[in-house]
mmCIF file of C-alpha atoms in Angstrom:
data_model
loop_
_atom_site.group_PDB
_atom_site.id
_atom_site.type_symbol
_atom_site.label_atom_id
_atom_site.label_comp_id
_atom_site.label_asym_id
_atom_site.label_seq_id
_atom_site.Cartn_x
_atom_site.Cartn_y
_atom_site.Cartn_z
ATOM 1 C CA UNK K 950 5.511 33.045 11.609
ATOM 2 C CA UNK K 951 3.223 34.218 13.949
ATOM 3 C CA UNK K 952 1.573 31.629 15.926
ATOM 4 C CA UNK K 953 -2.233 32.587 14.141
ATOM 5 C CA UNK K 954 -0.638 32.436 10.627
ATOM 6 C CA UNK K 955 1.014 28.576 11.514
ATOM 7 C CA UNK K 956 -2.480 27.440 12.513
ATOM 8 C CA UNK K 957 -3.861 29.275 9.459
ATOM 9 C CA UNK K 958 -1.368 27.151 7.503
ATOM 10 C CA UNK K 959 -2.148 23.890 8.944
ATOM 11 C CA UNK K 960 -5.609 24.697 7.922
ATOM 12 C CA UNK K 961 -4.754 24.562 4.076
ATOM 13 C CA UNK K 962 -4.545 21.663 1.821
ATOM 14 C CA UNK K 963 -0.989 21.883 0.373
ATOM 15 C CA UNK K 964 -1.613 19.998 -2.903
ATOM 16 C CA UNK K 965 1.648 20.772 -4.582
ATOM 17 C CA UNK K 966 2.967 18.614 -1.542
ATOM 18 C CA UNK K 967 0.365 15.906 -2.204
ATOM 19 C CA UNK K 968 1.050 15.469 -5.644
ATOM 20 C CA UNK K 969 4.676 15.268 -5.267
ATOM 21 C CA UNK K 970 4.400 12.557 -2.540
ATOM 22 C CA UNK K 971 2.083 10.863 -4.899
ATOM 23 C CA UNK K 972 3.964 11.046 -7.698
ATOM 24 C CA UNK K 973 7.130 9.616 -5.441
ATOM 25 C CA UNK K 974 4.672 6.785 -4.206
ATOM 26 C CA UNK K 975 3.777 6.151 -8.063
ATOM 27 C CA UNK K 976 7.722 5.809 -9.029
ATOM 28 C CA UNK K 977 8.503 3.552 -5.844
ATOM 29 C CA UNK K 978 5.603 1.245 -6.259
ATOM 30 C CA UNK K 979 6.214 0.937 -10.358
ATOM 31 C CA UNK K 980 9.648 -0.356 -9.105
ATOM 32 C CA UNK K 981 8.106 -2.872 -6.193
ATOM 33 C CA UNK K 982 5.568 -4.085 -9.001
ATOM 34 C CA UNK K 983 8.384 -5.242 -11.403
ATOM 35 C CA UNK K 984 9.244 -7.811 -8.851
ATOM 36 C CA UNK K 985 6.094 -10.019 -9.183
ATOM 37 C CA UNK K 986 6.071 -9.099 -12.489
ATOM 38 C CA UNK K 987 9.063 -10.776 -13.342
ATOM 39 C CA UNK K 988 8.054 -13.965 -11.506
ATOM 40 C CA UNK K 989 7.356 -15.675 -14.773
ATOM 41 C CA UNK K 990 10.824 -14.510 -16.518
ATOM 42 C CA UNK K 991 13.006 -15.328 -13.619
ATOM 43 C CA UNK K 992 11.574 -18.643 -12.925
ATOM 44 C CA UNK K 993 12.393 -19.698 -16.222
ATOM 45 C CA UNK K 994 15.697 -18.106 -16.356
ATOM 46 C CA UNK K 995 17.070 -18.704 -12.858
ATOM 47 C CA UNK K 996 15.235 -22.370 -12.384
ATOM 48 C CA UNK K 997 13.112 -20.946 -9.502
ATOM 49 C CA UNK K 998 10.415 -23.445 -7.732
ATOM 50 C CA UNK K 999 7.145 -21.665 -6.854
ATOM 51 C CA UNK K 1000 8.370 -21.874 -3.005
ATOM 52 C CA UNK K 1001 11.458 -19.533 -4.040
ATOM 53 C CA UNK K 1002 9.191 -16.920 -5.928
ATOM 54 C CA UNK K 1003 7.434 -16.846 -2.600
ATOM 55 C CA UNK K 1004 10.223 -16.539 -0.410
ATOM 56 C CA UNK K 1005 11.695 -13.449 -3.110
ATOM 57 C CA UNK K 1006 8.110 -11.622 -2.305
ATOM 58 C CA UNK K 1007 8.469 -12.613 1.708
ATOM 59 C CA UNK K 1008 12.321 -11.038 1.716
ATOM 60 C CA UNK K 1009 11.228 -7.745 0.127
ATOM 61 C CA UNK K 1010 7.644 -7.331 1.920
ATOM 62 C CA UNK K 1011 9.107 -8.776 5.082
ATOM 63 C CA UNK K 1012 11.672 -5.974 5.276
ATOM 64 C CA UNK K 1013 9.484 -3.222 4.343
ATOM 65 C CA UNK K 1014 6.817 -4.695 7.202
ATOM 66 C CA UNK K 1015 9.402 -4.814 10.058
ATOM 67 C CA UNK K 1016 11.198 -1.790 9.842
ATOM 68 C CA UNK K 1017 7.889 0.621 8.869
ATOM 69 C CA UNK K 1018 6.649 0.971 12.589
ATOM 70 C CA UNK K 1019 10.297 1.631 13.940
ATOM 71 C CA UNK K 1020 10.609 4.263 11.505
ATOM 72 C CA UNK K 1021 6.924 6.138 12.488
ATOM 73 C CA UNK K 1022 7.240 5.607 16.013
ATOM 74 C CA UNK K 1023 10.941 7.152 15.954
ATOM 75 C CA UNK K 1024 9.927 10.111 13.952
ATOM 76 C CA UNK K 1025 6.635 10.554 15.806
ATOM 77 C CA UNK K 1026 9.416 11.763 18.582
ATOM 78 C CA UNK K 1027 12.033 13.302 16.102
ATOM 79 C CA UNK K 1028 11.195 14.292 12.695
ATOM 80 C CA UNK K 1029 14.245 13.478 10.040
ATOM 81 C CA UNK K 1030 12.874 14.963 6.705
ATOM 82 C CA UNK K 1031 15.857 14.014 4.837
ATOM 83 C CA UNK K 1032 15.022 10.295 5.330
ATOM 84 C CA UNK K 1033 12.859 10.634 2.283
ATOM 85 C CA UNK K 1034 15.867 10.943 -0.021
ATOM 86 C CA UNK K 1035 18.045 8.739 2.052
ATOM 87 C CA UNK K 1036 15.251 5.970 1.507
ATOM 88 C CA UNK K 1037 15.241 6.223 -2.489
ATOM 89 C CA UNK K 1038 19.136 5.805 -2.505
ATOM 90 C CA UNK K 1039 18.176 2.010 -1.257
ATOM 91 C CA UNK K 1040 15.464 1.654 -3.922
ATOM 92 C CA UNK K 1041 18.067 3.075 -6.602
ATOM 93 C CA UNK K 1042 20.682 0.341 -5.161
ATOM 94 C CA UNK K 1043 18.066 -2.462 -5.022
ATOM 95 C CA UNK K 1044 17.025 -1.875 -8.995
ATOM 96 C CA UNK K 1045 20.891 -2.115 -10.120
ATOM 97 C CA UNK K 1046 21.076 -5.254 -8.088
ATOM 98 C CA UNK K 1047 17.615 -6.628 -9.476
ATOM 99 C CA UNK K 1048 18.882 -6.315 -13.163
ATOM 100 C CA UNK K 1049 22.007 -8.317 -12.790
ATOM 101 C CA UNK K 1050 21.082 -10.813 -10.394
ATOM 102 C CA UNK K 1051 22.075 -14.176 -11.698
ATOM 103 C CA UNK K 1052 21.041 -15.982 -8.656
ATOM 104 C CA UNK K 1053 18.729 -17.071 -6.181
ATOM 105 C CA UNK K 1054 20.554 -15.395 -3.168
ATOM 106 C CA UNK K 1055 21.609 -12.050 -5.499
ATOM 107 C CA UNK K 1056 17.897 -11.241 -5.906
ATOM 108 C CA UNK K 1057 17.005 -12.196 -2.411
ATOM 109 C CA UNK K 1058 19.574 -8.908 -1.509
ATOM 110 C CA UNK K 1059 18.095 -6.929 -4.262
ATOM 111 C CA UNK K 1060 14.736 -6.917 -2.984
ATOM 112 C CA UNK K 1061 15.915 -6.281 0.656
ATOM 113 C CA UNK K 1062 17.516 -3.059 -0.413
ATOM 114 C CA UNK K 1063 13.799 -2.028 -2.597
ATOM 115 C CA UNK K 1064 11.893 -3.264 0.655
ATOM 116 C CA UNK K 1065 14.245 -0.990 2.977
ATOM 117 C CA UNK K 1066 13.469 2.010 0.482
ATOM 118 C CA UNK K 1067 9.973 1.246 1.101
ATOM 119 C CA UNK K 1068 10.015 1.096 4.662
ATOM 120 C CA UNK K 1069 11.158 4.849 4.716
ATOM 121 C CA UNK K 1070 9.281 5.725 2.076
ATOM 122 C CA UNK K 1071 5.589 4.838 3.295
ATOM 123 C CA UNK K 1072 5.384 6.041 7.091
ATOM 124 C CA UNK K 1073 7.614 9.431 6.507
ATOM 125 C CA UNK K 1074 5.173 10.485 3.085
ATOM 126 C CA UNK K 1075 2.092 9.206 4.804
ATOM 127 C CA UNK K 1076 2.890 11.695 7.469
ATOM 128 C CA UNK K 1077 3.713 14.677 4.918
ATOM 129 C CA UNK K 1078 0.058 13.474 3.531
ATOM 130 C CA UNK K 1079 -1.386 14.192 7.101
ATOM 131 C CA UNK K 1080 0.453 17.504 7.320
ATOM 132 C CA UNK K 1081 -0.262 18.939 3.837
ATOM 133 C CA UNK K 1082 -3.740 17.884 4.186
ATOM 134 C CA UNK K 1083 -5.549 20.859 6.555
ATOM 135 C CA UNK K 1084 -8.908 19.802 7.145
ATOM 136 C CA UNK K 1085 -9.183 17.213 4.082
ATOM 137 C CA UNK K 1086 -7.342 14.127 5.621
ATOM 138 C CA UNK K 1087 -9.284 11.391 3.704
ATOM 139 C CA UNK K 1088 -8.427 13.068 0.640
ATOM 140 C CA UNK K 1089 -5.129 13.820 0.929
ATOM 141 C CA UNK K 1090 -4.138 10.123 2.048
ATOM 142 C CA UNK K 1091 -6.477 9.014 -1.277
ATOM 143 C CA UNK K 1092 -3.985 11.356 -3.850
ATOM 144 C CA UNK K 1093 -1.169 10.015 -1.932
ATOM 145 C CA UNK K 1094 -2.127 6.315 -1.667
ATOM 146 C CA UNK K 1095 -3.496 6.532 -5.511
ATOM 147 C CA UNK K 1096 0.097 7.046 -6.622
ATOM 148 C CA UNK K 1097 1.055 3.933 -5.374
ATOM 149 C CA UNK K 1098 -1.873 1.941 -7.082
ATOM 150 C CA UNK K 1099 -1.044 3.367 -10.382
ATOM 151 C CA UNK K 1100 2.743 2.526 -9.794
ATOM 152 C CA UNK K 1101 1.514 -1.142 -8.639
ATOM 153 C CA UNK K 1102 -0.679 -1.245 -11.720
ATOM 154 C CA UNK K 1103 2.071 -0.245 -14.201
ATOM 155 C CA UNK K 1104 4.065 -3.839 -13.474
ATOM 156 C CA UNK K 1105 1.881 -6.161 -15.468
ATOM 157 C CA UNK K 1106 1.955 -4.036 -18.611
ATOM 158 C CA UNK K 1107 5.730 -3.117 -18.367
ATOM 159 C CA UNK K 1108 6.062 -6.759 -18.292
ATOM 160 C CA UNK K 1109 4.286 -7.033 -21.388
ATOM 161 C CA UNK K 1110 6.148 -4.114 -23.293
ATOM 162 C CA UNK K 1111 9.380 -4.581 -21.824
ATOM 163 C CA UNK K 1112 10.634 -7.617 -19.921
ATOM 164 C CA UNK K 1113 9.228 -10.113 -22.175
ATOM 165 C CA UNK K 1114 11.236 -9.060 -25.312
ATOM 166 C CA UNK K 1115 14.351 -7.606 -23.204
ATOM 167 C CA UNK K 1116 14.270 -9.925 -20.199
ATOM 168 C CA UNK K 1117 15.678 -9.105 -16.608
ATOM 169 C CA UNK K 1118 18.171 -6.952 -17.439
ATOM 170 C CA UNK K 1119 15.528 -4.697 -18.757
ATOM 171 C CA UNK K 1120 14.957 -3.696 -14.728
ATOM 172 C CA UNK K 1121 17.963 -1.543 -15.422
ATOM 173 C CA UNK K 1122 15.614 1.565 -16.799
ATOM 174 C CA UNK K 1123 14.306 1.769 -13.641
ATOM 175 C CA UNK K 1124 17.245 3.256 -12.809
ATOM 176 C CA UNK K 1125 15.764 6.638 -14.178
ATOM 177 C CA UNK K 1126 12.408 6.180 -11.913
ATOM 178 C CA UNK K 1127 14.805 5.965 -9.009
ATOM 179 C CA UNK K 1128 16.806 8.775 -9.721
ATOM 180 C CA UNK K 1129 13.079 10.980 -10.719
ATOM 181 C CA UNK K 1130 11.761 10.071 -7.200
ATOM 182 C CA UNK K 1131 15.054 11.425 -5.402
ATOM 183 C CA UNK K 1132 14.842 14.802 -7.038
ATOM 184 C CA UNK K 1133 11.241 15.104 -5.980
ATOM 185 C CA UNK K 1134 11.923 13.967 -2.280
ATOM 186 C CA UNK K 1135 14.404 16.533 -1.934
ATOM 187 C CA UNK K 1136 11.682 19.486 -2.484
ATOM 188 C CA UNK K 1137 9.104 17.539 -0.146
ATOM 189 C CA UNK K 1138 12.015 17.337 2.558
ATOM 190 C CA UNK K 1139 12.679 20.670 2.130
ATOM 191 C CA UNK K 1140 8.749 21.689 2.424
ATOM 192 C CA UNK K 1141 8.637 19.259 5.434
ATOM 193 C CA UNK K 1142 11.763 20.820 7.179
ATOM 194 C CA UNK K 1143 10.263 24.548 6.845
ATOM 195 C CA UNK K 1144 6.711 23.282 7.951
ATOM 196 C CA UNK K 1145 8.456 21.483 11.582
ATOM 197 C CA UNK K 1146 10.210 24.566 11.883
ATOM 198 C CA UNK K 1147 7.246 26.846 11.387
ATOM 199 C CA UNK K 1148 4.817 24.693 13.646
ATOM 200 C CA UNK K 1149 3.650 26.244 17.314
ATOM 201 C CA UNK K 1150 5.972 25.303 19.626
ATOM 202 C CA UNK K 1151 3.950 23.717 22.123
ATOM 203 C CA UNK K 1152 0.724 22.017 21.770
ATOM 204 C CA UNK K 1153 -2.150 20.441 24.291
ATOM 205 C CA UNK K 1154 -4.461 17.685 23.692
ATOM 206 C CA UNK K 1155 -7.827 17.917 24.768
ATOM 207 C CA UNK K 1156 -10.001 14.527 25.186
ATOM 208 C CA UNK K 1157 -13.638 14.312 24.954
ATOM 209 C CA UNK K 1158 -15.641 13.637 28.173
ATOM 210 C CA UNK K 1159 -16.441 10.092 26.818
ATOM 211 C CA UNK K 1160 -13.221 8.398 24.889
ATOM 212 C CA UNK K 1161 -13.275 5.056 23.550
ATOM 213 C CA UNK K 1162 -11.829 2.527 26.461
ATOM 214 C CA UNK K 1163 -8.214 1.061 25.643
ATOM 215 C CA UNK K 1164 -10.055 -2.356 25.299
ATOM 216 C CA UNK K 1165 -12.309 -0.791 22.514
ATOM 217 C CA UNK K 1166 -9.339 0.938 20.745
ATOM 218 C CA UNK K 1167 -7.432 -2.241 20.848
ATOM 219 C CA UNK K 1168 -10.044 -4.698 19.343
ATOM 220 C CA UNK K 1169 -10.721 -2.079 16.645
ATOM 221 C CA UNK K 1170 -6.882 -2.280 15.848
ATOM 222 C CA UNK K 1171 -7.276 -6.097 15.626
ATOM 223 C CA UNK K 1172 -10.272 -6.165 13.578
ATOM 224 C CA UNK K 1173 -8.344 -3.419 11.063
ATOM 225 C CA UNK K 1174 -5.508 -5.459 10.748
ATOM 226 C CA UNK K 1175 -7.968 -8.278 10.123
ATOM 227 C CA UNK K 1176 -9.550 -6.301 7.336
ATOM 228 C CA UNK K 1177 -5.588 -5.957 6.070
ATOM 229 C CA UNK K 1178 -4.707 -9.498 6.009
ATOM 230 C CA UNK K 1179 -8.156 -10.351 4.160
ATOM 231 C CA UNK K 1180 -6.966 -7.575 1.576
ATOM 232 C CA UNK K 1181 -3.434 -7.808 0.701
ATOM 233 C CA UNK K 1182 -3.436 -11.699 1.536
ATOM 234 C CA UNK K 1183 -6.003 -11.877 -1.402
ATOM 235 C CA UNK K 1184 -4.109 -9.211 -3.711
ATOM 236 C CA UNK K 1185 -0.749 -11.414 -3.014
ATOM 237 C CA UNK K 1186 -2.419 -14.551 -4.575
ATOM 238 C CA UNK K 1187 -3.981 -12.599 -7.409
ATOM 239 C CA UNK K 1188 -0.293 -10.262 -8.225
ATOM 240 C CA UNK K 1189 2.055 -13.165 -7.666
ATOM 241 C CA UNK K 1190 0.301 -16.517 -9.224
ATOM 242 C CA UNK K 1191 -3.020 -15.228 -11.288
ATOM 243 C CA UNK K 1192 -0.970 -15.245 -14.044
ATOM 244 C CA UNK K 1193 0.069 -18.567 -13.762
ATOM 245 C CA UNK K 1194 -3.703 -19.678 -13.055
ATOM 246 C CA UNK K 1195 -4.510 -17.800 -16.344
ATOM 247 C CA UNK K 1196 -1.264 -19.406 -18.365
ATOM 248 C CA UNK K 1197 -2.530 -22.557 -17.455
ATOM 249 C CA UNK K 1198 -6.312 -22.510 -17.282
ATOM 250 C CA UNK K 1199 -6.971 -20.428 -20.744
ATOM 251 C CA UNK K 1200 -2.963 -21.397 -22.142
ATOM 252 C CA UNK K 1201 -2.717 -17.455 -22.567
ATOM 253 C CA UNK K 1202 0.863 -15.925 -23.220
ATOM 254 C CA UNK K 1203 2.865 -14.054 -20.249
ATOM 255 C CA UNK K 1204 2.183 -10.945 -21.725
ATOM 256 C CA UNK K 1205 -1.777 -11.489 -22.619
ATOM 257 C CA UNK K 1206 -2.188 -12.829 -18.670
ATOM 258 C CA UNK K 1207 -0.429 -9.640 -17.177
ATOM 259 C CA UNK K 1208 -3.048 -7.621 -18.890
ATOM 260 C CA UNK K 1209 -5.808 -9.171 -16.444
ATOM 261 C CA UNK K 1210 -3.548 -8.187 -13.588
ATOM 262 C CA UNK K 1211 -3.123 -4.591 -15.142
ATOM 263 C CA UNK K 1212 -7.008 -4.387 -15.236
ATOM 264 C CA UNK K 1213 -7.341 -5.354 -11.481
ATOM 265 C CA UNK K 1214 -4.915 -3.076 -10.508
ATOM 266 C CA UNK K 1215 -5.656 -0.076 -12.697
ATOM 267 C CA UNK K 1216 -9.325 -0.334 -11.545
ATOM 268 C CA UNK K 1217 -7.761 -0.501 -7.694
ATOM 269 C CA UNK K 1218 -6.185 3.063 -8.690
ATOM 270 C CA UNK K 1219 -9.975 4.545 -9.480
ATOM 271 C CA UNK K 1220 -10.952 2.801 -6.287
ATOM 272 C CA UNK K 1221 -8.228 4.345 -4.416
ATOM 273 C CA UNK K 1222 -9.388 7.728 -5.604
ATOM 274 C CA UNK K 1223 -12.601 7.408 -4.970
ATOM 275 C CA UNK K 1224 -12.460 6.132 -1.106
ATOM 276 C CA UNK K 1225 -11.905 9.323 0.335
ATOM 277 C CA UNK K 1226 -14.703 10.784 -1.326
ATOM 278 C CA UNK K 1227 -17.129 7.688 -0.533
ATOM 279 C CA UNK K 1228 -15.842 7.752 3.099
ATOM 280 C CA UNK K 1229 -17.075 11.506 3.292
ATOM 281 C CA UNK K 1230 -20.204 10.733 1.885
ATOM 282 C CA UNK K 1231 -21.089 7.509 3.480
ATOM 283 C CA UNK K 1232 -18.743 7.121 6.608
ATOM 284 C CA UNK K 1233 -15.503 5.718 7.340
ATOM 285 C CA UNK K 1234 -16.844 2.455 8.806
ATOM 286 C CA UNK K 1235 -19.527 1.703 6.006
ATOM 287 C CA UNK K 1236 -16.596 2.147 3.607
ATOM 288 C CA UNK K 1237 -14.235 -0.259 5.082
ATOM 289 C CA UNK K 1238 -17.010 -2.847 5.674
ATOM 290 C CA UNK K 1239 -18.172 -2.256 1.903
ATOM 291 C CA UNK K 1240 -14.511 -2.404 0.383
ATOM 292 C CA UNK K 1241 -13.688 -5.725 2.021
ATOM 293 C CA UNK K 1242 -17.138 -7.758 2.068
ATOM 294 C CA UNK K 1243 -18.390 -6.142 -1.236
ATOM 295 C CA UNK K 1244 -15.441 -7.860 -3.155
ATOM 296 C CA UNK K 1245 -16.453 -11.363 -1.968
ATOM 297 C CA UNK K 1246 -19.182 -12.016 -4.508
ATOM 298 C CA UNK K 1247 -16.767 -11.206 -7.505
ATOM 299 C CA UNK K 1248 -13.860 -13.246 -5.886
ATOM 300 C CA UNK K 1249 -15.433 -16.037 -5.532
ATOM 301 C CA UNK K 1250 -17.028 -16.404 -8.975
ATOM 302 C CA UNK K 1251 -13.679 -15.150 -10.597
ATOM 303 C CA UNK K 1252 -11.977 -18.638 -10.861
ATOM 304 C CA UNK K 1253 -15.079 -20.190 -12.376
ATOM 305 C CA UNK K 1254 -15.477 -17.660 -14.918
ATOM 306 C CA UNK K 1255 -14.609 -17.814 -18.660
ATOM 307 C CA UNK K 1256 -11.692 -15.545 -20.220
ATOM 308 C CA UNK K 1257 -13.999 -12.446 -21.019
ATOM 309 C CA UNK K 1258 -15.577 -12.262 -17.474
ATOM 310 C CA UNK K 1259 -12.408 -12.881 -15.606
ATOM 311 C CA UNK K 1260 -11.413 -9.770 -17.213
ATOM 312 C CA UNK K 1261 -14.631 -7.856 -16.024
ATOM 313 C CA UNK K 1262 -14.585 -9.613 -12.668
ATOM 314 C CA UNK K 1263 -10.463 -8.540 -12.235
ATOM 315 C CA UNK K 1264 -12.380 -4.917 -12.828
ATOM 316 C CA UNK K 1265 -14.755 -5.145 -10.170
ATOM 317 C CA UNK K 1266 -12.334 -6.645 -7.406
ATOM 318 C CA UNK K 1267 -9.749 -4.084 -7.888
ATOM 319 C CA UNK K 1268 -12.185 -1.430 -7.692
ATOM 320 C CA UNK K 1269 -14.025 -2.312 -4.450
ATOM 321 C CA UNK K 1270 -11.087 -3.992 -2.854
ATOM 322 C CA UNK K 1271 -9.268 -1.047 -3.012
ATOM 323 C CA UNK K 1272 -11.612 1.479 -2.109
ATOM 324 C CA UNK K 1273 -10.859 1.077 1.618
ATOM 325 C CA UNK K 1274 -7.136 1.073 2.685
ATOM 326 C CA UNK K 1275 -6.677 5.150 2.777
ATOM 327 C CA UNK K 1276 -9.833 5.057 4.632
ATOM 328 C CA UNK K 1277 -8.841 2.612 6.992
ATOM 329 C CA UNK K 1278 -5.759 4.432 7.792
ATOM 330 C CA UNK K 1279 -7.043 7.557 8.469
ATOM 331 C CA UNK K 1280 -9.692 5.820 10.880
ATOM 332 C CA UNK K 1281 -6.671 4.089 12.642
ATOM 333 C CA UNK K 1282 -5.181 7.780 12.710
ATOM 334 C CA UNK K 1283 -8.210 8.925 14.423
ATOM 335 C CA UNK K 1284 -8.233 5.816 16.820
ATOM 336 C CA UNK K 1285 -4.849 6.912 17.822
ATOM 337 C CA UNK K 1286 -4.801 10.484 17.657
ATOM 338 C CA UNK K 1287 -0.931 12.390 17.677
ATOM 339 C CA UNK K 1288 0.816 9.306 16.565
ATOM 340 C CA UNK K 1289 0.784 9.717 12.736
ATOM 341 C CA UNK K 1290 3.918 7.801 11.954
ATOM 342 C CA UNK K 1291 3.657 5.089 14.400
ATOM 343 C CA UNK K 1292 -0.174 4.136 12.924
ATOM 344 C CA UNK K 1293 1.354 4.660 9.304
ATOM 345 C CA UNK K 1294 4.345 2.657 9.693
ATOM 346 C CA UNK K 1295 2.244 -0.403 11.615
ATOM 347 C CA UNK K 1296 -0.430 -0.157 8.986
ATOM 348 C CA UNK K 1297 1.738 -0.283 5.968
ATOM 349 C CA UNK K 1298 3.983 -2.452 7.350
ATOM 350 C CA UNK K 1299 1.438 -5.009 8.283
ATOM 351 C CA UNK K 1300 0.411 -4.810 4.662
ATOM 352 C CA UNK K 1301 3.597 -5.246 3.509
ATOM 353 C CA UNK K 1302 4.186 -8.378 6.107
ATOM 354 C CA UNK K 1303 1.176 -9.927 5.061
ATOM 355 C CA UNK K 1304 1.940 -9.702 1.583
ATOM 356 C CA UNK K 1305 4.915 -10.795 1.738
ATOM 357 C CA UNK K 1306 4.093 -13.987 4.236
ATOM 358 C CA UNK K 1307 0.986 -14.659 2.220
ATOM 359 C CA UNK K 1308 3.108 -15.190 -1.314
ATOM 360 C CA UNK K 1309 5.722 -17.491 0.850
ATOM 361 C CA UNK K 1310 2.968 -19.697 2.083
ATOM 362 C CA UNK K 1311 0.874 -19.723 -0.961
ATOM 363 C CA UNK K 1312 4.031 -20.565 -3.176
ATOM 364 C CA UNK K 1313 4.543 -23.679 -1.142
ATOM 365 C CA UNK K 1314 0.827 -24.742 -1.421
ATOM 366 C CA UNK K 1315 0.952 -23.908 -5.192
ATOM 367 C CA UNK K 1316 4.201 -26.429 -5.325
ATOM 368 C CA UNK K 1317 2.168 -29.103 -3.583
ATOM 369 C CA UNK K 1318 -1.508 -28.482 -4.372
ATOM 370 C CA UNK K 1319 -1.552 -26.622 -6.996
ATOM 371 C CA UNK K 1320 -2.465 -23.042 -8.644
ATOM 372 C CA UNK K 1321 -6.169 -23.547 -8.966
ATOM 373 C CA UNK K 1322 -6.173 -24.664 -5.422
ATOM 374 C CA UNK K 1323 -4.575 -21.242 -4.463
ATOM 375 C CA UNK K 1324 -6.703 -18.600 -6.371
ATOM 376 C CA UNK K 1325 -10.106 -20.683 -5.593
ATOM 377 C CA UNK K 1326 -9.392 -20.902 -1.784
ATOM 378 C CA UNK K 1327 -7.932 -17.205 -1.540
ATOM 379 C CA UNK K 1328 -11.241 -16.282 -3.367
ATOM 380 C CA UNK K 1329 -13.247 -16.472 0.129
ATOM 381 C CA UNK K 1330 -10.912 -14.301 2.129
ATOM 382 C CA UNK K 1331 -13.117 -11.030 1.453
ATOM 383 C CA UNK K 1332 -15.638 -12.470 3.909
ATOM 384 C CA UNK K 1333 -13.348 -11.492 6.778
ATOM 385 C CA UNK K 1334 -15.062 -7.998 5.805
ATOM 386 C CA UNK K 1335 -17.853 -9.079 8.251
ATOM 387 C CA UNK K 1336 -15.953 -7.964 11.315
ATOM 388 C CA UNK K 1337 -16.200 -4.478 9.966
ATOM 389 C CA UNK K 1338 -19.296 -4.339 11.542
ATOM 390 C CA UNK K 1339 -17.880 -4.547 15.157
ATOM 391 C CA UNK K 1340 -15.996 -1.249 14.607
ATOM 392 C CA UNK K 1341 -16.936 1.795 16.341
ATOM 393 C CA UNK K 1342 -19.217 3.917 14.298
ATOM 394 C CA UNK K 1343 -18.223 7.271 12.921
ATOM 395 C CA UNK K 1344 -20.183 8.960 15.234
ATOM 396 C CA UNK K 1345 -18.699 7.622 18.420
ATOM 397 C CA UNK K 1346 -15.065 7.769 16.773
ATOM 398 C CA UNK K 1347 -15.664 11.518 16.271
ATOM 399 C CA UNK K 1348 -16.773 12.218 19.739
ATOM 400 C CA UNK K 1349 -14.185 10.531 21.325
ATOM 401 C CA UNK K 1350 -11.135 11.640 19.113
ATOM 402 C CA UNK K 1351 -8.481 14.195 20.741
ATOM 403 C CA UNK K 1352 -8.552 17.449 19.798
ATOM 404 C CA UNK K 1353 -5.245 19.026 19.264
ATOM 405 C CA UNK K 1354 -5.270 23.150 19.925
ATOM 406 C CA UNK K 1355 -2.292 25.128 20.036
ATOM 407 C CA UNK K 1356 -1.084 26.229 23.419
#
């Protein structure tokens, strides 16, 4: 392929690839969502404390958190397309262990394997989204991310339909999801390999006359990580413990309580998809600010609402809170151009790590302080969104962004 053809290819949005990685993200995150969704079941069957439940979430999320930045950093320098299907094999093995686990330690091994699969999927698939995006990076990241949100939202509803009647062993059905993800990842890996082979051999980077200072980039990254802290620790409180709150507060069954979590995550799927277009219309910084801080009024009211309005507030929280994540990732990629894998690995890794650490800490607090205290105190986390006002404006970010041109 000639250099001019390569340049034109890079300006085309490859929707077939974007839909493929979104589908794999859906299947992967469906499997991950099974873990917190079966917490009420394994707490009884394995006689676990809330603290042990928190440690299970920590083991899965911390595994993904620690490995993702390193994988992203390494593949920025040396792309490895066929890591994508290999990662799914870790997940497949983890699913089998999860279905058969008869002890706390076996459950830890199962979720570590699932975490390893995610640690490969997220930075590498995010890179594929970047490569397949052409000029529509926000939309591409939203398409990729919305698959994950759909998968996450399926966990609670699957608990009501599968795990309540079938128990823990019902997880074995998800081996079919993992096998399907493996087949799709083989297709993606083939495209990825071909795309790399057809890229121009050399490139150079031209920076704007007034790039952002290293200090500004550093504090901007810290602020973005604080946004992730706010979102994912609050989300951990909801996905891991809000069902217990509903069961205790309204005397709901586990299956009915899971429907509230499904409503929150399903609304989050819509919010994720809308994030890119909203950012294109109103700006990335404004969207990030709205997504985190705009959640606060609804999250603060949620612990005190009746059953009906709890469902309404869950939908509002889920929609607004999920608008910003894909926008945060694209914003960070533009802060650090040329380091797509590193940024994606760092941000997905931080997201998983914060969610896992948050679950472990919240589980211990729930044992000592009670579930209601956890839900009430975490409701104030979205107020951290005030920090988004300190981020560079979109115009400053665009003016300072590096412009890649072929040599």
